[in-house]
Coordinates of C-alpha atoms in Angstrom, one line a residue:
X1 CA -44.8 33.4 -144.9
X2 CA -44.7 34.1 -148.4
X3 CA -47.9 35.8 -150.5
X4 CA -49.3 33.8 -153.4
X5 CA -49.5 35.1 -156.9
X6 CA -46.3 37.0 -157.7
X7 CA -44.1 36.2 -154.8
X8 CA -41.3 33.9 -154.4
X9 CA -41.8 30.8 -153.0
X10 CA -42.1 28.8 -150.3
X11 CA -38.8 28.1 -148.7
X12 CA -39.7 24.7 -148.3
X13 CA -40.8 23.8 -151.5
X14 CA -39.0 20.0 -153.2
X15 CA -35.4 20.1 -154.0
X16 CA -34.8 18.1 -157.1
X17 CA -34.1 19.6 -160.9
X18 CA -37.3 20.9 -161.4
X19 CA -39.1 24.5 -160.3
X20 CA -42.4 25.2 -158.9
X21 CA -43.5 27.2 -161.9
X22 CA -42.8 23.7 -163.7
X23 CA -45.0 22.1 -161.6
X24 CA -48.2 24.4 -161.8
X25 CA -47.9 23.7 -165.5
X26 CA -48.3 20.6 -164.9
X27 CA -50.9 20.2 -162.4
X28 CA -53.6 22.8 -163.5
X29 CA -54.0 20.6 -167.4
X30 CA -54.2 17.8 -165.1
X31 CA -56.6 19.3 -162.7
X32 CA -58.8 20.7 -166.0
X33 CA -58.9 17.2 -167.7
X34 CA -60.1 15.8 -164.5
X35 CA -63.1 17.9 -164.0
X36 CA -64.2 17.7 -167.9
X37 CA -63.4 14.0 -167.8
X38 CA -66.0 14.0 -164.6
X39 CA -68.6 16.9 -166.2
X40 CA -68.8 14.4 -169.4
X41 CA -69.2 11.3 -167.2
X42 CA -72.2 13.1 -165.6
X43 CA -73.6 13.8 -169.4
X44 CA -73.4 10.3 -170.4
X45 CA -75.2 9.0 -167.3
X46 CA -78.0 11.4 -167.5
X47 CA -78.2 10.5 -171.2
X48 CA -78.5 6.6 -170.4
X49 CA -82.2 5.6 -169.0
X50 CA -82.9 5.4 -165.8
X51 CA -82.7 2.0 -163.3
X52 CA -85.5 0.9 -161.2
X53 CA -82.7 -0.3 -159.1
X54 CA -78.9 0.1 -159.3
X55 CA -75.8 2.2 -157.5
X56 CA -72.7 2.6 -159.4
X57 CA -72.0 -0.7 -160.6
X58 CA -75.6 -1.0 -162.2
X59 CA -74.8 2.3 -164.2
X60 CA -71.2 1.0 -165.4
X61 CA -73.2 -2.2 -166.8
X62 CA -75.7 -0.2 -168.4
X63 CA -72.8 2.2 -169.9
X64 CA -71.9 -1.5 -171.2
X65 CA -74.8 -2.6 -172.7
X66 CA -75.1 0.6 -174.4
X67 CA -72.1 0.2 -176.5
X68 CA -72.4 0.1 -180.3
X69 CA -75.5 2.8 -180.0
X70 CA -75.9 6.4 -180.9
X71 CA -76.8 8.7 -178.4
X72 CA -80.0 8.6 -179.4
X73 CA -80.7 5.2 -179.3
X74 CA -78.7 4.7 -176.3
X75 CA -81.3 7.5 -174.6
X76 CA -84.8 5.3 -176.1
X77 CA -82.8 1.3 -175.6
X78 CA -84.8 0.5 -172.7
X79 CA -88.3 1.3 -174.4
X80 CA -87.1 0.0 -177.5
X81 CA -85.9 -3.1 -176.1
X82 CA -89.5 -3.8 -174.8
X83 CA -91.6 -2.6 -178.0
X84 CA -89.0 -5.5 -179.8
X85 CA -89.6 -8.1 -177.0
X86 CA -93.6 -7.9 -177.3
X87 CA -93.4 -7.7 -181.1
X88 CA -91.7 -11.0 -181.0
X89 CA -93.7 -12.3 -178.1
X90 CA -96.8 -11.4 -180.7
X91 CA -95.4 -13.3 -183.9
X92 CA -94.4 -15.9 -181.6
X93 CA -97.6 -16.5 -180.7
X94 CA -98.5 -16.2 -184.8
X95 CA -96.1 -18.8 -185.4
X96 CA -98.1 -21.4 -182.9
X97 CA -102.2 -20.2 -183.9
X98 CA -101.4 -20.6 -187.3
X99 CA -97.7 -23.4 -187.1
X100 CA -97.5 -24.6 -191.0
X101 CA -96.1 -28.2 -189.7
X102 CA -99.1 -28.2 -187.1
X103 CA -102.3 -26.5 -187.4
X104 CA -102.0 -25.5 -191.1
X105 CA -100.8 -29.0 -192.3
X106 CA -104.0 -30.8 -190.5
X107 CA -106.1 -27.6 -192.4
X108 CA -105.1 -28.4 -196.0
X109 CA -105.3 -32.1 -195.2
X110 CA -108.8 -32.2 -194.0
X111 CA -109.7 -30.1 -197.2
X112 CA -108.4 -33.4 -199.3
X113 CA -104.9 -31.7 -199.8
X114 CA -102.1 -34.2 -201.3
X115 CA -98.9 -34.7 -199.7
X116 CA -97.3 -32.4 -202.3
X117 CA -99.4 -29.6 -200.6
X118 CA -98.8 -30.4 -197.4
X119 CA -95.0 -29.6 -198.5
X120 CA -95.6 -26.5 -200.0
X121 CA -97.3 -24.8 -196.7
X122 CA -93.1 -24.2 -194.8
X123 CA -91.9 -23.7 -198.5
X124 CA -94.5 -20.7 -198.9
X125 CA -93.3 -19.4 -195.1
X126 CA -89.9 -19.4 -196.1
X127 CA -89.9 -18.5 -199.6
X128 CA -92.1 -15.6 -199.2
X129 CA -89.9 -14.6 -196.2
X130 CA -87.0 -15.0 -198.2
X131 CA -87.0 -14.1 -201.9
X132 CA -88.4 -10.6 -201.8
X133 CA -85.2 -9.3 -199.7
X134 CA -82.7 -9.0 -202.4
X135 CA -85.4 -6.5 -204.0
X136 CA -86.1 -5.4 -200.9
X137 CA -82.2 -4.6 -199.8
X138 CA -81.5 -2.8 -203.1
X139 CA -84.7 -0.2 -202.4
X140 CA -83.7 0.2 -198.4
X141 CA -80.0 0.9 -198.5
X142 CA -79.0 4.0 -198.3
X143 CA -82.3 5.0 -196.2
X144 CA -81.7 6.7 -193.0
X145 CA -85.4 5.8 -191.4
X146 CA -86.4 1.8 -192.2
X147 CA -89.9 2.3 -190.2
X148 CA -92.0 3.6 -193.0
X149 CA -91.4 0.5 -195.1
X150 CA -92.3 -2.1 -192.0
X151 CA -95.5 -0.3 -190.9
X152 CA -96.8 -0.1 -194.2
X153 CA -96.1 -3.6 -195.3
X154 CA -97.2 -5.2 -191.4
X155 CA -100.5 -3.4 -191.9
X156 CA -101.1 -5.3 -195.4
X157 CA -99.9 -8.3 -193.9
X158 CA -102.6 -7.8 -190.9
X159 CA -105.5 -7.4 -193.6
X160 CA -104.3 -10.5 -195.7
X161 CA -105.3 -12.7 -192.6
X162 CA -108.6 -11.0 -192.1
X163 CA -109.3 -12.1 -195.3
X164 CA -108.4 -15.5 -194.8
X165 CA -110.7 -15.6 -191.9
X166 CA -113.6 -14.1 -193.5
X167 CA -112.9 -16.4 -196.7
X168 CA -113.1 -19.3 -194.8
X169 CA -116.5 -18.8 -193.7
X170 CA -118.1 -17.7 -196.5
X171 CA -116.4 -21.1 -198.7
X172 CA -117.2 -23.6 -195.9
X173 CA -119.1 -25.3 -198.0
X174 CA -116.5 -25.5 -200.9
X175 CA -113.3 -26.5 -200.3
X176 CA -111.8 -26.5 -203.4
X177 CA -112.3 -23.0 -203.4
X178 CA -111.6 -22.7 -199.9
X179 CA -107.9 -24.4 -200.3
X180 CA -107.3 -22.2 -203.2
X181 CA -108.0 -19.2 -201.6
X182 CA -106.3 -20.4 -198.9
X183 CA -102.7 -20.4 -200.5
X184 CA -103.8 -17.1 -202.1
X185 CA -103.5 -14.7 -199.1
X186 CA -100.9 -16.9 -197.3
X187 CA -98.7 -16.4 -200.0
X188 CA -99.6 -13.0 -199.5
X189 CA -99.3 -12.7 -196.0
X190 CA -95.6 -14.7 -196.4
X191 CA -94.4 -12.7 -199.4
X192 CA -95.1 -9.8 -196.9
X193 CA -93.2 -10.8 -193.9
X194 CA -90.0 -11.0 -196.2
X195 CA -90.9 -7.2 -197.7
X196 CA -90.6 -6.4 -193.9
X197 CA -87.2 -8.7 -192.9
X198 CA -84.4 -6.4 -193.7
X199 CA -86.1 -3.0 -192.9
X200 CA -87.2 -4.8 -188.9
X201 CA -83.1 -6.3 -188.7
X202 CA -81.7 -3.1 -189.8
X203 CA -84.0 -1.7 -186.7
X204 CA -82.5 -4.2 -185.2
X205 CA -79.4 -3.3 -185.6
X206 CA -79.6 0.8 -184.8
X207 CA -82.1 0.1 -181.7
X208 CA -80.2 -3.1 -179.5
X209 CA -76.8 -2.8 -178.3
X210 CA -74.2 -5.7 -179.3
X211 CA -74.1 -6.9 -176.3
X212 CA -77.8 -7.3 -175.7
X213 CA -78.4 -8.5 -179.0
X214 CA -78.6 -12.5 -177.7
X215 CA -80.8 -11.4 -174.3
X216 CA -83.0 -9.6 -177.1
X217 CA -84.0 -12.5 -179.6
X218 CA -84.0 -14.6 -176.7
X219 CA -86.4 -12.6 -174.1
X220 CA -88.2 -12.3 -177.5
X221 CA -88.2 -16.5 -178.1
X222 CA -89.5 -16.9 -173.3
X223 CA -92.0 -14.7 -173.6
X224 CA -93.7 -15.7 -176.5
X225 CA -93.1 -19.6 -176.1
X226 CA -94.6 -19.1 -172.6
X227 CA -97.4 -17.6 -174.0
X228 CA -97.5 -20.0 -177.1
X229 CA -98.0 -23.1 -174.4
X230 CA -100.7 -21.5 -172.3
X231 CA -102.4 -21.2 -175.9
X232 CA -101.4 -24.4 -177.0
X233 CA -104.4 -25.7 -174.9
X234 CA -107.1 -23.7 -176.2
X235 CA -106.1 -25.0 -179.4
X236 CA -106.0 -28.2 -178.9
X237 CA -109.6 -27.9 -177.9
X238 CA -110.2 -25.8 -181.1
X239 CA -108.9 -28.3 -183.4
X240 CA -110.9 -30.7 -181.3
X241 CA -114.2 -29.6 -182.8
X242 CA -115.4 -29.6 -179.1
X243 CA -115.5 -26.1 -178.2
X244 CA -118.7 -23.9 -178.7
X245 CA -119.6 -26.3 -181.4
X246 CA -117.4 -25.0 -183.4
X247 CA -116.7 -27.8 -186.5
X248 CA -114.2 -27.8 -189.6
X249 CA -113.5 -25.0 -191.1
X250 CA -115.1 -22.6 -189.0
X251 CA -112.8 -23.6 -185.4
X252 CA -110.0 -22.5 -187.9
X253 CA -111.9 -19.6 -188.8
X254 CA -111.9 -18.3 -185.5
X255 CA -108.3 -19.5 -185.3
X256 CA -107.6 -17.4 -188.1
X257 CA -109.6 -14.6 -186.7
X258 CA -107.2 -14.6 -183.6
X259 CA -103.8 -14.6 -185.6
X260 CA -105.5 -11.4 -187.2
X261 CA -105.8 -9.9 -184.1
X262 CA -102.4 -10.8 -182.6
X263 CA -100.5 -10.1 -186.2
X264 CA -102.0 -6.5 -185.7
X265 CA -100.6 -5.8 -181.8
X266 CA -97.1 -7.4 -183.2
X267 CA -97.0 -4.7 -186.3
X268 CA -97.8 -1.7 -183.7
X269 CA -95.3 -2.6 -180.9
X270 CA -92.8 -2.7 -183.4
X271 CA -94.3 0.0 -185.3
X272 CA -93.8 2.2 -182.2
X273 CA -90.0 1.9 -182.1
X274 CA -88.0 5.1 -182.0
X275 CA -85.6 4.6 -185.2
X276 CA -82.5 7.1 -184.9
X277 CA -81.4 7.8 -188.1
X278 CA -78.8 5.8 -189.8
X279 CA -74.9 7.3 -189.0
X280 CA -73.4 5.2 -192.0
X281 CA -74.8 4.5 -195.1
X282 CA -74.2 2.8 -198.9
X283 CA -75.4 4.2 -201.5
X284 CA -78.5 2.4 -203.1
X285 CA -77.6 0.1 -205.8
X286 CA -79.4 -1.9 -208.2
X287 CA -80.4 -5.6 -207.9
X288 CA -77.6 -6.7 -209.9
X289 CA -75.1 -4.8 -208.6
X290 CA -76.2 -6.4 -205.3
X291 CA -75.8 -9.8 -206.0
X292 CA -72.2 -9.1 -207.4
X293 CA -71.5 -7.3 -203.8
X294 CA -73.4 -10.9 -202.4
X295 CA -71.3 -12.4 -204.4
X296 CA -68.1 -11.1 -203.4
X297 CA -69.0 -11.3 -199.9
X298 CA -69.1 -15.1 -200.0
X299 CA -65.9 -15.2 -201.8
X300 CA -64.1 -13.0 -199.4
X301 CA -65.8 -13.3 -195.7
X302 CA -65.0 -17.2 -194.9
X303 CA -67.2 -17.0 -191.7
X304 CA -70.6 -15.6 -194.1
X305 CA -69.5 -18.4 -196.9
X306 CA -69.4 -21.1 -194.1
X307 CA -72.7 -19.8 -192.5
X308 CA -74.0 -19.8 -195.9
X309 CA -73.4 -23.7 -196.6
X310 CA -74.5 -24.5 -193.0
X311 CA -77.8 -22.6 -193.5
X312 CA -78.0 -23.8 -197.2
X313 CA -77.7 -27.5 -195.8
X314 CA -80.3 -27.1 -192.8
X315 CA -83.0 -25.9 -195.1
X316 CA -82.4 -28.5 -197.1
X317 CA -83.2 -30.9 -194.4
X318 CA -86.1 -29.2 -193.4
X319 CA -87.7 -31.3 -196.0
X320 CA -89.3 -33.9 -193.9
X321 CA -90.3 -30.8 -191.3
X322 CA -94.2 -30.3 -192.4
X323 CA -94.6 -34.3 -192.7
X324 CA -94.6 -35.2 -189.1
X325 CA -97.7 -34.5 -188.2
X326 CA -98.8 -35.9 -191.4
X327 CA -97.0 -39.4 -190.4
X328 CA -98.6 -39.2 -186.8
X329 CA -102.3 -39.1 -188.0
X330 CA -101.5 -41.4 -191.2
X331 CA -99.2 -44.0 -189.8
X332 CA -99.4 -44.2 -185.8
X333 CA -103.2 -43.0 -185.8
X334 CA -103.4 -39.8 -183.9
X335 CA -106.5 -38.3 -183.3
X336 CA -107.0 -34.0 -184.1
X337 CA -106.4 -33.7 -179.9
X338 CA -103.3 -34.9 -180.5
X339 CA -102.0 -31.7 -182.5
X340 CA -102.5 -29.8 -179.1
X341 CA -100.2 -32.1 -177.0
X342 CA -97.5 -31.5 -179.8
X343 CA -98.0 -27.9 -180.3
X344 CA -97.1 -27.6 -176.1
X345 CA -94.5 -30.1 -176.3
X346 CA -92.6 -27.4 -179.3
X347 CA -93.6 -24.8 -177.3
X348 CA -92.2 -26.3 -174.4
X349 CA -89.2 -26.7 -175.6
X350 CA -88.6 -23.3 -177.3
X351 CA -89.7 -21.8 -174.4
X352 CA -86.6 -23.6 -172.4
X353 CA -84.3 -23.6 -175.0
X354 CA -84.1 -19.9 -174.3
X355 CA -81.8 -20.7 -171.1
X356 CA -79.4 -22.8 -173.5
X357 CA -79.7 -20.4 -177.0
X358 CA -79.4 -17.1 -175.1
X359 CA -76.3 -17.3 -173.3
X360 CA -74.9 -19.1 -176.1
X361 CA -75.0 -16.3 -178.4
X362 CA -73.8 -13.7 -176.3
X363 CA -70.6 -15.2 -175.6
X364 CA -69.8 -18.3 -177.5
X365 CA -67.7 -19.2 -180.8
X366 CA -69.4 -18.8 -184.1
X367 CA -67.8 -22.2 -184.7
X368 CA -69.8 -23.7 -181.7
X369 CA -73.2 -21.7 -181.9
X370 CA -73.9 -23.0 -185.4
X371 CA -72.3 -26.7 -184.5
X372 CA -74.8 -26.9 -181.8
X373 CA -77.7 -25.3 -183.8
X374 CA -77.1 -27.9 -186.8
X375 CA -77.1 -30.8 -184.2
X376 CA -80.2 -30.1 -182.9
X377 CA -81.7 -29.9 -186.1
X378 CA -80.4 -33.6 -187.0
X379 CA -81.9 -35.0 -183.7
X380 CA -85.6 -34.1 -185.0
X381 CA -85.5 -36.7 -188.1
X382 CA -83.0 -39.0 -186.1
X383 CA -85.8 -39.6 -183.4
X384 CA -88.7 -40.0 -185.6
X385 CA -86.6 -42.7 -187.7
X386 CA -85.7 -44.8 -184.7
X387 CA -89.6 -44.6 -183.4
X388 CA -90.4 -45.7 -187.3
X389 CA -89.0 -48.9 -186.8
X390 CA -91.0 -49.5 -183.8
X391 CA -94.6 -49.7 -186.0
X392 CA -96.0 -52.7 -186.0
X393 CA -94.4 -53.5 -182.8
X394 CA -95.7 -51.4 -180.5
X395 CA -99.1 -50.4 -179.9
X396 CA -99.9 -47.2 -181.6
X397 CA -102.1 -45.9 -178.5
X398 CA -98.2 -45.9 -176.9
X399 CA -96.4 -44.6 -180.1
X400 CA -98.0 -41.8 -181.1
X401 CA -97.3 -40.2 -177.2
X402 CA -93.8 -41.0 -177.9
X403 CA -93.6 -39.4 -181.2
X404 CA -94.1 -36.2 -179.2
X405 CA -90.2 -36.1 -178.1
X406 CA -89.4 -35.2 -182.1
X407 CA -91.9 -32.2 -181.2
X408 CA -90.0 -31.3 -177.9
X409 CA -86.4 -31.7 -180.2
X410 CA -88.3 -29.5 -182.9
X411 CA -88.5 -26.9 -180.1
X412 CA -84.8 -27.3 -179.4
X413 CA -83.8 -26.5 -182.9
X414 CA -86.6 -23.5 -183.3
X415 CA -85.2 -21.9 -180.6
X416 CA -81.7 -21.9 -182.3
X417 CA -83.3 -20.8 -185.1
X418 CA -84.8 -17.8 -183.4
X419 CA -81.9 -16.7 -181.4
X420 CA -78.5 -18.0 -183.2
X421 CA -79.3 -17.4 -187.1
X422 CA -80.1 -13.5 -186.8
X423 CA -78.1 -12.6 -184.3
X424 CA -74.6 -14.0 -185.9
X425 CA -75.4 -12.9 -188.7
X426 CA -75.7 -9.2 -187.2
X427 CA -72.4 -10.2 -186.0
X428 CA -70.7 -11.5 -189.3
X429 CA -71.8 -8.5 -191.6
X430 CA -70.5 -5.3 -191.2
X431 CA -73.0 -2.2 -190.6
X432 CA -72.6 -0.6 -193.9
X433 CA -72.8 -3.5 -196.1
X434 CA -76.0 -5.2 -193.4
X435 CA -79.0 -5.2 -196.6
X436 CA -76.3 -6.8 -199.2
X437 CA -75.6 -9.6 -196.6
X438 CA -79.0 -10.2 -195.2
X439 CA -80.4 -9.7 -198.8
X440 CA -78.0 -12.2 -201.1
X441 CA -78.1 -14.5 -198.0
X442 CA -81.7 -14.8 -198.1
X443 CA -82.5 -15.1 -201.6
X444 CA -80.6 -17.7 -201.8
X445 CA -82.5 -19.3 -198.9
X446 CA -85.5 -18.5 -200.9
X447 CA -84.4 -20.4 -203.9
X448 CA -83.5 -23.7 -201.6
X449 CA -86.6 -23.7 -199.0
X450 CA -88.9 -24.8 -201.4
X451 CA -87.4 -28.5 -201.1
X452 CA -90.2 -29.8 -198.7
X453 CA -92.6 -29.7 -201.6
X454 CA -90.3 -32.5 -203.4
X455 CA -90.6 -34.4 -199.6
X456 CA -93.9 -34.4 -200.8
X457 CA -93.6 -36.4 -203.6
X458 CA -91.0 -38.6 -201.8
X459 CA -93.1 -39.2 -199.2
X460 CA -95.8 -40.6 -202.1
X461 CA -93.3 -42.6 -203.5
X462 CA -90.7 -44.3 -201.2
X463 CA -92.4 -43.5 -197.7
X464 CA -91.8 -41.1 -194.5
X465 CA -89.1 -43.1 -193.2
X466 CA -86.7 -42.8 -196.0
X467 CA -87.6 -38.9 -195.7
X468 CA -86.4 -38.9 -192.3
X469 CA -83.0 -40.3 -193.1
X470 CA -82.6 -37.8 -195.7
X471 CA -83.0 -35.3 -194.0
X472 CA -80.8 -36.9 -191.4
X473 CA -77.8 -37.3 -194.0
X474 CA -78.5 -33.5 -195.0
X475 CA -78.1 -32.5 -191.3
X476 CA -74.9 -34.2 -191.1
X477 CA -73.4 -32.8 -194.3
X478 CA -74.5 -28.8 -192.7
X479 CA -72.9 -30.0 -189.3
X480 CA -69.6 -30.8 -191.0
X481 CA -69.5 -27.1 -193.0
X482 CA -70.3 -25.1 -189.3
X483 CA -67.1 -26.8 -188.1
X484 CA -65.6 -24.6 -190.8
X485 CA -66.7 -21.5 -189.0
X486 CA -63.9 -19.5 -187.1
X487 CA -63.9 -19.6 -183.2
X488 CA -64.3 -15.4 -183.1
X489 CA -66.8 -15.3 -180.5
X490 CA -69.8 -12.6 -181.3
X491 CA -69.1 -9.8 -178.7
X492 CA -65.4 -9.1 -179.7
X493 CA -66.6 -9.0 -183.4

């Protein structure tokens, strides 16, 4: 026996050319790394929020879906990721009380609206979505807390619609004053919702890890299509004039009354989103330095110039999008019901589209998210084209059912829309330069969505079926730029 510490050792210890004192130098770093390597593994897992369920391998998935967060972030995801599911599950819901192709086309038409009109109601969405952002992204970069600006705008937005309601009861009896003041706080409300669109994606992008980024904007796109088709009933029987009594303009009144309601909970839940502060930052710049950043972006990122064109392209063949209702009641003689049936068959749709769209941006090719995205778009006009040559030899009462598949393909499309647009281009644009991409991007949407109102005039002059098969030919130009896209696929970006 030999004592420890001092003493020689043991007689038995390893030939070979090295010593025992060789070895304890090497073994005690080793031994040290291991417990600080185990002592920070417990700090991360108590750090990451707690599973209803799980063992081991639900915490290495969770350590997963928390990459790409700061700590802080990573400690709130689960809380945030449910405050950003019911604020889309909210404006989802928006989106089908008060649909501009739907409800709000059949609203400005019974108020004597022409087709021109009619055009403008998406153009207003998008536009007012759209062109404020390059404004917008030159005042919010560089901020570490985007909250303050989304709260405040969201609870303008909320009051805009409580006027509309209350205007459209007290100008029932006027419509001409009722449409004007009609587009007045739409506008509003729309010009609004693009004030908020980089300050809620830059949320986005601190607040839901990469990887969850597709399940996000597509638990977002279930929940609130689910709820959109139980609704889609009620108004139906709203629109109907049937319910309570209630006749034009005050059933959309109280339609209006409820999207003030629901606009409200959507503002709070995201409202109530823990923002961490931002860990990287560019410096605020001025609107014209920001388009020459836009600019250079397009030039040099070939994946954000192809996305661009392809986007470019689909907006422009949105211009037969707010005429198909229009072409129902007009041409195949739908009755007001009928709004309802096509209002659940997009909902429908949208809501099952989630099972296609969210996978699909998780783990597919940029090249084949927005090939399939611009494809579903084209099927919309192609369908209502072929059932256009069917008038006149076909019974409407079976025709105007029918036209209800361009609805369900509308759905298709909506939910790429919703899932595959934002959440590649959180993938093409690189954190520190987010608001310049997002911002050039969608000015120049801005600029291009106001197309439909020329469908309008088009629509006047050579008919709805030669609008469909432009906005076919359209689709098929913004398929053929998406197969220009790279085959990167968004997790690995």
């Amino acid at each position: 026996m030999t004592t420890r510490g001092r003493g020689k050792p043991r007689s038995h210890a390893p030939a070979g050319n090295g010593t025992q004192p060789r070895q304890r130098r090497v073994a005690v770093p080793v031994k040290a790394s291991m417990i600080r390597l185990r002592r920070a593994g417990r700090e991360v897992q108590e750090r990451l929020p707690k599973l209803p369920i799980g063992g081991e391998a639900a915490r290495r998935s969770r350590m997963l879906t928390m990459e790409g967060l700061v700590p802080e972030a990573a400690r709130y995801a689960t809380y945030n990721f449910r405050r950003g599911v019911l604020n889309g599950v909210m404006f989802t819901l928006v989106d089908a009380l008060i649909a501009p192709t739907l409800v709000l086309a059949w609203f400005i038409s019974r108020l004597g609206a022409p087709n021109v009109l009619v055009g403008l109601l998406p153009a207003i969405l998008s536009g007012g979505w759209f062109l404020p952002q390059m404004l917008v992204a030159s005042r919010v970069q560089g901020l570490s807390h985007m909250m303050p600006w989304y709260a405040r705008t969201g609870a303008l937005r909320t009051v805009a619609v409580v006027l509309l309601c209350a205007f459209t009861v007290l100008l029932a009896d006027q419509p001409v004053l009722l449409l004007i003041s009609f587009f007045f706080f739409y506008s509003v409300y729309c010009f609004l919702g693009g004030v908020t669109g980089i300050p809620w994606l830059e949320v986005v992008g601190k607040v839901v890890a990469p990887r969850r980024r597709g399940s996000f904007f597509g638990q977002r796109n279930f929940w609130g299509g689910l709820l959109a088709l139980l609704a889609a009933g009620p108004i139906g029987a709203i629109l109907s004039e049937d319910l309570w009594g209630l006749t034009f303009p005050y059933n959309f009144a109280l339609l209006f009354g409820i999207t003030a309601v629901v606009v409200g909970l959507g503002v709070y839940f995201w409202s109530s989103v823990r923002e961490p502060a931002a860990t990287q930052s560019a410096p605020q710049v001025s609107v014209s330095a920001l388009f020459k950043q836009g600019v250079r972006a397009y030039k040099t990122n070939v994946d954000y110039r192809n996305f661009m064109v392809a986007r470019i392209l689909i907006s422009l063949a949105s211009i037969a999008d707010p005429f198909y209702v229009v072409y129902a009641k007009t041409n195949l003689g739908a009755p007001a019901a009928t709004v309802g049936l096509y209002l659940g068959a997009l909902s429908i749709a949208s809501l099952l589209s989630n099972f296609l769209w969210s996978p699909l941006a998780d783990r597919a090719s940029n090249r084949l998210l927005m090939t399939l995205t611009v494809a579903s778009v084209a099927l919309v006009p192609f369908t209502a084209f072929i059932i256009s040559r069917f008038v006149g030899a076909i019974d409407d009462d079976v025709l105007y059912p029918a036209f209800t598949l361009v609805f369900v393909l509308s759905g298709l499309a909506l939910g790429a829309a919703r899932i595959v647009n934002n959440n590649m281009l959180l993938t093409i644009a690189p954190p520190t330069e987010r608001a310049t991409y997002v911002g050039f991007l969608n000015t120049i949407l801005g600029v291009v969505i106001f197309v439909p109102v020329l469908g309008g005039l088009l629509a006047d002059l050579v008919g709805f079926e030669i609008l469909f098969l432009l906005s076919l030919v359209l689709s098929a130009l913004g398929l053929l730029a998406s197969q220009r896209m790279s085959n990167k696929a968004p997790e690995h970006s």
